């Protein structure tokens, strides 16, 4: 966007999640950090300094976020008056709101020129609410694809897990922040059941414990210390890619977000829960039976069954899954595709 669309960028000062801010100095179009203010006990917000931007000589505005931003409403309304176009880049509607909240969402998106969506689930919900299809554009999501693809082309099979675990059992994989909502306790419980029944598996967990979940204590209670590798945080894409390529299955019992895109970039199938109203939109990268599967939310027996299904693939099937995963990411879940979507809108 910075090099090909000549954008000016204004960023909020916080994301309400413990993620590192990008290096804004790398953007030649970076203009300013805006202060995000909470303006009511119902968690409505005002992005201080954003509203007046509608009076600058821009033709198009891209807003991230939804109807909780009162400053976005100001921009949308005045864009209509000034004959400017506002594109909203958002999760859209998920079908889990009713009454006033639902009405406000519909009105908010009706005021926009286009709605960029992270997936098709929200598009289908909004079509049922009467939105025109040409207004709703799935743009999906992406990571550092160009770097990751170069790494993917260089890596291959390695003995990383047999060297560490001293066995050749299938290896389950998780990467991301360690939080209660991710239900990694379920994954430990499932691992315990699998090993107790003779379906031996290993597990590697990459990420930082940001909520004092204390998974090592649970692992010790189940006597799984030799089967679980707490790798800790890792930001080296070559190391991550090597570990993903050589693992057997990515498992995220709670909502899965960009972990899904990350895993499939390196050909790793995924199992996550089937509560799509509460899932993150990136779960749509999974094609059931082709690149992963879904277990019944909070159902341990269902999770164990899905892990068994996906850790017993033939070599030929595993290679097919890997190639199918590559194709999905290479086709849609990358910044090249996203940039083309944006170019078509503003051309």
Short mmCIF file of C-alpha atoms in Angstrom, two decimals:
data_model
loop_
_atom_site.label_atom_id
_atom_site.label_comp_id
_atom_site.label_asym_id
_atom_site.label_seq_id
_atom_site.Cartn_x
_atom_site.Cartn_y
_atom_site.Cartn_z
CA UNK A 1 0.00 0.00 0.00
CA UNK A 2 2.78 2.39 0.93
CA UNK A 3 4.71 1.94 -2.31
CA UNK A 4 1.90 1.35 -4.80
CA UNK A 5 -1.15 3.28 -3.56
CA UNK A 6 0.48 6.47 -2.25
CA UNK A 7 -1.38 6.28 1.05
CA UNK A 8 -1.13 8.47 4.10
CA UNK A 9 -1.29 6.42 7.30
CA UNK A 10 -2.76 7.42 10.66
CA UNK A 11 -2.56 4.82 13.43
CA UNK A 12 -4.28 4.45 16.76
CA UNK A 13 -2.03 4.35 19.81
CA UNK A 14 -3.19 0.96 21.11
CA UNK A 15 -4.69 -2.33 19.92
CA UNK A 16 -5.94 -3.58 23.31
CA UNK A 17 -3.84 -6.71 22.84
CA UNK A 18 -0.20 -7.42 23.80
CA UNK A 19 1.29 -7.21 20.31
CA UNK A 20 4.34 -5.32 19.19
CA UNK A 21 3.80 -2.17 17.12
CA UNK A 22 5.34 -2.16 13.66
CA UNK A 23 8.22 0.13 12.80
CA UNK A 24 6.22 3.11 11.57
CA UNK A 25 9.34 4.92 10.37
CA UNK A 26 9.56 2.36 7.57
CA UNK A 27 6.41 3.88 6.00
CA UNK A 28 7.05 6.92 3.86
CA UNK A 29 3.34 7.72 4.12
CA UNK A 30 3.20 7.62 7.93
CA UNK A 31 1.66 10.82 9.28
CA UNK A 32 0.63 10.55 12.91
CA UNK A 33 -0.28 8.45 15.93
CA UNK A 34 -3.85 9.17 17.07
CA UNK A 35 -5.04 8.78 20.66
CA UNK A 36 -7.81 6.28 21.23
CA UNK A 37 -10.33 7.49 23.86
CA UNK A 38 -13.06 5.46 25.55
CA UNK A 39 -16.13 7.71 25.70
CA UNK A 40 -18.77 5.62 27.48
CA UNK A 41 -19.19 2.67 29.82
CA UNK A 42 -20.56 0.70 26.84
CA UNK A 43 -17.06 0.77 25.33
CA UNK A 44 -17.57 3.27 22.54
CA UNK A 45 -14.44 5.01 21.27
CA UNK A 46 -13.25 8.22 19.70
CA UNK A 47 -10.00 8.26 17.74
CA UNK A 48 -8.83 11.76 18.59
CA UNK A 49 -7.72 13.70 15.53
CA UNK A 50 -9.27 11.36 12.96
CA UNK A 51 -12.57 13.17 12.37
CA UNK A 52 -10.97 16.32 10.95
CA UNK A 53 -9.18 14.24 8.32
CA UNK A 54 -12.43 14.08 6.34
CA UNK A 55 -11.84 17.73 5.42
CA UNK A 56 -8.40 17.01 3.95
CA UNK A 57 -8.12 16.55 0.16
CA UNK A 58 -8.33 12.75 0.21
CA UNK A 59 -10.73 10.95 -2.15
CA UNK A 60 -10.72 7.59 -0.37
CA UNK A 61 -10.59 6.69 3.30
CA UNK A 62 -9.93 3.20 4.67
CA UNK A 63 -11.12 2.71 8.23
CA UNK A 64 -10.33 -0.34 10.33
CA UNK A 65 -12.74 -1.29 13.08
CA UNK A 66 -16.51 -1.20 13.40
CA UNK A 67 -19.49 0.73 14.68
CA UNK A 68 -18.07 1.19 18.19
CA UNK A 69 -15.91 4.03 16.84
CA UNK A 70 -17.98 7.21 17.04
CA UNK A 71 -15.30 9.11 15.12
CA UNK A 72 -15.82 6.65 12.23
CA UNK A 73 -19.51 7.60 12.16
CA UNK A 74 -18.52 11.25 11.81
CA UNK A 75 -16.26 10.43 8.85
CA UNK A 76 -18.91 8.25 7.18
CA UNK A 77 -21.63 10.89 7.46
CA UNK A 78 -19.49 13.78 6.25
CA UNK A 79 -18.10 11.65 3.40
CA UNK A 80 -21.65 11.44 2.07
CA UNK A 81 -22.00 15.21 2.25
CA UNK A 82 -18.58 15.83 0.65
CA UNK A 83 -18.97 13.12 -2.02
CA UNK A 84 -15.99 11.10 -0.76
CA UNK A 85 -15.72 7.32 -0.46
CA UNK A 86 -15.10 5.43 2.77
CA UNK A 87 -13.97 1.82 2.75
CA UNK A 88 -14.42 -0.06 6.01
CA UNK A 89 -11.94 -2.89 6.67
CA UNK A 90 -13.58 -5.00 9.35
CA UNK A 91 -14.77 -8.33 10.71
CA UNK A 92 -18.28 -7.37 9.57
CA UNK A 93 -21.39 -8.99 10.99
CA UNK A 94 -21.20 -12.48 12.47
CA UNK A 95 -24.89 -13.02 13.19
CA UNK A 96 -24.52 -12.83 16.96
CA UNK A 97 -26.06 -9.38 17.56
CA UNK A 98 -29.71 -8.45 18.02
CA UNK A 99 -31.79 -5.32 18.62
CA UNK A 100 -30.10 -1.92 18.70
CA UNK A 101 -26.58 -3.33 18.34
CA UNK A 102 -27.55 -5.14 15.15
CA UNK A 103 -29.40 -2.07 13.79
CA UNK A 104 -26.35 0.14 14.38
CA UNK A 105 -24.06 -2.32 12.61
CA UNK A 106 -26.33 -2.44 9.56
CA UNK A 107 -26.56 1.36 9.38
CA UNK A 108 -22.80 1.73 9.86
CA UNK A 109 -21.97 -0.57 6.96
CA UNK A 110 -24.73 0.88 4.75
CA UNK A 111 -23.04 4.28 5.01
CA UNK A 112 -19.75 2.93 3.63
CA UNK A 113 -18.74 2.70 -0.02
CA UNK A 114 -17.29 -0.81 0.30
CA UNK A 115 -16.83 -3.28 3.15
CA UNK A 116 -13.59 -5.27 3.17
CA UNK A 117 -14.08 -8.52 5.09
CA UNK A 118 -11.68 -11.05 6.55
CA UNK A 119 -13.78 -13.94 5.29
CA UNK A 120 -16.92 -15.28 3.65
CA UNK A 121 -18.88 -16.15 6.80
CA UNK A 122 -19.55 -12.48 7.56
CA UNK A 123 -20.25 -11.82 3.88
CA UNK A 124 -22.99 -14.46 3.88
CA UNK A 125 -24.49 -13.06 7.09
CA UNK A 126 -24.59 -9.58 5.57
CA UNK A 127 -26.10 -10.83 2.31
CA UNK A 128 -28.95 -12.29 4.36
CA UNK A 129 -29.39 -8.86 5.94
CA UNK A 130 -29.98 -7.31 2.52
CA UNK A 131 -26.55 -5.95 1.59
CA UNK A 132 -25.65 -5.99 -2.11
CA UNK A 133 -22.94 -8.46 -3.02
CA UNK A 134 -20.78 -5.92 -4.86
CA UNK A 135 -20.47 -3.91 -1.63
CA UNK A 136 -18.99 -6.84 0.32
CA UNK A 137 -15.45 -7.83 -0.63
CA UNK A 138 -13.52 -10.59 1.15
CA UNK A 139 -9.89 -9.48 1.40
CA UNK A 140 -8.90 -12.23 3.86
CA UNK A 141 -5.72 -11.81 5.93
CA UNK A 142 -2.00 -12.33 5.55
CA UNK A 143 1.36 -12.49 7.25
CA UNK A 144 4.89 -11.79 5.96
CA UNK A 145 4.15 -13.98 2.96
CA UNK A 146 7.02 -13.05 0.65
CA UNK A 147 9.61 -13.79 3.34
CA UNK A 148 7.83 -16.97 4.44
CA UNK A 149 7.51 -18.28 0.87
CA UNK A 150 11.26 -17.91 0.29
CA UNK A 151 11.88 -19.85 3.50
CA UNK A 152 9.33 -22.49 2.48
CA UNK A 153 11.20 -23.05 -0.78
CA UNK A 154 14.43 -23.73 1.15
CA UNK A 155 13.33 -25.97 4.02
CA UNK A 156 12.59 -29.68 4.07
CA UNK A 157 12.45 -32.75 6.31
CA UNK A 158 14.65 -32.64 9.40
CA UNK A 159 15.23 -34.64 12.59
CA UNK A 160 14.32 -31.74 14.89
CA UNK A 161 11.58 -33.65 16.73
CA UNK A 162 13.21 -37.08 16.85
CA UNK A 163 16.37 -35.42 18.20
CA UNK A 164 14.44 -33.58 20.91
CA UNK A 165 11.85 -36.16 21.95
CA UNK A 166 13.99 -39.25 21.26
CA UNK A 167 11.09 -40.93 19.47
CA UNK A 168 9.34 -40.89 16.09
CA UNK A 169 5.79 -40.28 17.31
CA UNK A 170 3.57 -37.70 15.55
CA UNK A 171 4.14 -34.15 16.78
CA UNK A 172 1.30 -31.76 17.53
CA UNK A 173 2.03 -28.06 17.16
CA UNK A 174 0.76 -24.81 18.67
CA UNK A 175 2.09 -21.30 18.15
CA UNK A 176 0.70 -18.07 19.62
CA UNK A 177 0.18 -16.30 22.89
CA UNK A 178 -0.61 -18.66 25.76
CA UNK A 179 -3.98 -17.45 27.06
CA UNK A 180 -6.92 -19.04 28.87
CA UNK A 181 -9.17 -18.46 25.85
CA UNK A 182 -6.94 -20.67 23.67
CA UNK A 183 -7.97 -23.72 25.78
CA UNK A 184 -4.52 -25.26 25.68
CA UNK A 185 -5.51 -27.11 28.85
CA UNK A 186 -7.81 -29.14 26.58
CA UNK A 187 -4.89 -29.91 24.31
CA UNK A 188 -2.86 -31.22 27.26
CA UNK A 189 -5.84 -33.33 28.40
CA UNK A 190 -6.23 -34.73 24.87
CA UNK A 191 -2.52 -35.53 24.70
CA UNK A 192 -2.77 -37.39 28.01
CA UNK A 193 -5.70 -39.50 26.74
CA UNK A 194 -3.95 -40.27 23.44
CA UNK A 195 -0.76 -41.42 25.14
CA UNK A 196 -2.63 -43.42 27.79
CA UNK A 197 -4.42 -45.37 25.01
CA UNK A 198 -1.21 -46.08 23.14
CA UNK A 199 -1.70 -43.44 20.46
CA UNK A 200 1.53 -41.72 21.37
CA UNK A 201 2.06 -38.11 20.33
CA UNK A 202 4.45 -35.29 21.17
CA UNK A 203 3.52 -31.63 21.51
CA UNK A 204 5.49 -28.44 20.93
CA UNK A 205 4.16 -25.11 22.20
CA UNK A 206 5.74 -21.91 20.89
CA UNK A 207 4.73 -18.66 22.55
CA UNK A 208 4.71 -16.61 25.72
CA UNK A 209 2.41 -17.19 28.68
CA UNK A 210 0.74 -13.76 28.92
CA UNK A 211 -1.99 -14.70 31.44
CA UNK A 212 -0.18 -16.96 33.92
CA UNK A 213 -1.87 -20.08 32.54
CA UNK A 214 0.99 -22.21 33.93
CA UNK A 215 0.73 -25.12 31.49
CA UNK A 216 3.93 -26.80 32.80
CA UNK A 217 2.09 -27.53 36.05
CA UNK A 218 -0.73 -29.28 34.17
CA UNK A 219 1.79 -31.20 32.06
CA UNK A 220 3.55 -32.38 35.22
CA UNK A 221 0.24 -33.50 36.76
CA UNK A 222 -0.29 -35.76 33.75
CA UNK A 223 3.32 -36.99 33.69
CA UNK A 224 3.88 -35.68 30.18
CA UNK A 225 7.13 -33.80 30.70
CA UNK A 226 8.94 -35.98 28.14
CA UNK A 227 6.20 -35.44 25.54
CA UNK A 228 5.78 -31.65 25.71
CA UNK A 229 8.35 -29.13 24.51
CA UNK A 230 7.80 -25.58 25.80
CA UNK A 231 9.88 -23.77 23.24
CA UNK A 232 9.03 -20.25 24.42
CA UNK A 233 8.61 -17.19 22.20
CA UNK A 234 10.21 -17.39 18.75
CA UNK A 235 10.23 -14.80 15.97
CA UNK A 236 12.75 -16.47 13.66
CA UNK A 237 10.70 -17.43 10.61
CA UNK A 238 13.23 -19.98 9.40
CA UNK A 239 13.09 -21.84 12.73
CA UNK A 240 9.29 -21.59 12.87
CA UNK A 241 8.94 -22.73 9.27
CA UNK A 242 11.20 -25.72 9.88
CA UNK A 243 9.20 -26.73 12.95
CA UNK A 244 5.85 -26.30 11.15
CA UNK A 245 7.01 -28.21 8.06
CA UNK A 246 8.14 -31.16 10.18
CA UNK A 247 5.16 -31.26 12.56
CA UNK A 248 2.11 -33.41 11.86
CA UNK A 249 -0.80 -31.26 12.99
CA UNK A 250 -1.47 -27.75 14.29
CA UNK A 251 -4.06 -27.82 17.09
CA UNK A 252 -5.80 -24.75 18.51
CA UNK A 253 -8.74 -25.78 20.74
CA UNK A 254 -9.85 -22.17 21.27
CA UNK A 255 -10.39 -19.56 18.55
CA UNK A 256 -7.71 -19.69 15.87
CA UNK A 257 -6.61 -16.52 14.13
CA UNK A 258 -3.53 -15.88 12.02
CA UNK A 259 -2.00 -19.07 13.42
CA UNK A 260 -4.13 -20.83 10.80
CA UNK A 261 -2.60 -18.83 7.94
CA UNK A 262 0.89 -19.28 9.41
CA UNK A 263 0.50 -23.07 9.69
CA UNK A 264 -0.87 -23.52 6.18
CA UNK A 265 1.85 -21.32 4.69
CA UNK A 266 4.21 -24.14 5.68
CA UNK A 267 1.82 -26.94 4.71
CA UNK A 268 0.62 -27.92 8.19
CA UNK A 269 -2.99 -29.18 8.56
CA UNK A 270 -5.10 -27.71 11.37
CA UNK A 271 -7.71 -28.82 13.89
CA UNK A 272 -9.76 -26.22 15.77
CA UNK A 273 -13.27 -25.87 17.22
CA UNK A 274 -16.54 -25.60 15.26
CA UNK A 275 -18.14 -22.57 16.96
CA UNK A 276 -17.88 -20.33 13.92
CA UNK A 277 -19.77 -17.42 15.50
CA UNK A 278 -16.97 -17.05 18.06
CA UNK A 279 -14.12 -18.23 15.85
CA UNK A 280 -11.71 -15.80 14.25
CA UNK A 281 -12.31 -15.38 10.49
CA UNK A 282 -9.01 -17.05 9.60
CA UNK A 283 -10.59 -20.42 10.42
CA UNK A 284 -11.96 -20.22 6.86
CA UNK A 285 -8.50 -21.05 5.51
CA UNK A 286 -9.29 -24.64 6.58
CA UNK A 287 -11.16 -26.81 4.09
CA UNK A 288 -12.80 -29.62 6.05
CA UNK A 289 -11.33 -32.98 5.16
CA UNK A 290 -8.75 -31.41 2.86
CA UNK A 291 -6.49 -29.18 4.96
CA UNK A 292 -7.83 -29.88 8.44
CA UNK A 293 -10.98 -30.35 10.46
CA UNK A 294 -13.22 -29.07 13.24
CA UNK A 295 -14.10 -30.71 16.54
CA UNK A 296 -17.15 -30.01 18.66
CA UNK A 297 -16.33 -27.02 20.84
CA UNK A 298 -15.34 -27.94 24.42
CA UNK A 299 -15.80 -31.66 23.64
CA UNK A 300 -12.64 -33.51 24.64
CA UNK A 301 -13.68 -36.78 23.02
CA UNK A 302 -14.30 -35.00 19.72
CA UNK A 303 -10.90 -33.29 19.91
CA UNK A 304 -9.13 -36.61 20.57
CA UNK A 305 -10.93 -38.16 17.59
CA UNK A 306 -9.90 -35.37 15.23
CA UNK A 307 -6.27 -35.54 16.36
CA UNK A 308 -6.27 -39.29 15.73
CA UNK A 309 -7.75 -38.75 12.28
CA UNK A 310 -5.15 -36.20 11.22
CA UNK A 311 -2.07 -37.87 12.74
CA UNK A 312 -2.64 -41.11 10.87
CA UNK A 313 -2.33 -39.87 7.31
CA UNK A 314 -0.44 -41.85 4.72
CA UNK A 315 2.68 -40.25 3.29
CA UNK A 316 0.85 -39.60 0.01
CA UNK A 317 -2.12 -37.97 1.78
CA UNK A 318 0.19 -35.85 3.96
CA UNK A 319 1.96 -34.53 0.86
CA UNK A 320 -1.40 -33.80 -0.80
CA UNK A 321 -2.54 -31.87 2.30
CA UNK A 322 0.70 -29.90 2.23
CA UNK A 323 0.21 -28.90 -1.42
CA UNK A 324 -3.48 -28.06 -0.88
CA UNK A 325 -2.52 -25.81 2.03
CA UNK A 326 0.09 -24.03 -0.08
CA UNK A 327 -2.46 -23.41 -2.84
CA UNK A 328 -4.99 -21.73 -0.51
CA UNK A 329 -2.40 -19.36 0.94
CA UNK A 330 -0.75 -18.65 -2.41
CA UNK A 331 -4.13 -17.86 -3.99
CA UNK A 332 -5.89 -15.69 -1.38
CA UNK A 333 -4.21 -15.33 2.00
CA UNK A 334 -1.31 -13.11 0.98
CA UNK A 335 -0.62 -9.38 0.57
CA UNK A 336 -0.28 -9.63 -3.21
CA UNK A 337 -3.92 -10.68 -3.51
CA UNK A 338 -4.96 -8.05 -0.95
CA UNK A 339 -3.17 -5.27 -2.82
CA UNK A 340 -4.94 -6.24 -6.05
CA UNK A 341 -8.29 -6.02 -4.26
CA UNK A 342 -7.48 -2.52 -3.05
CA UNK A 343 -6.25 -1.39 -6.47
CA UNK A 344 -9.51 -2.46 -8.11
CA UNK A 345 -11.55 -0.49 -5.59
CA UNK A 346 -9.63 2.78 -5.90
CA UNK A 347 -8.82 2.58 -9.63
#
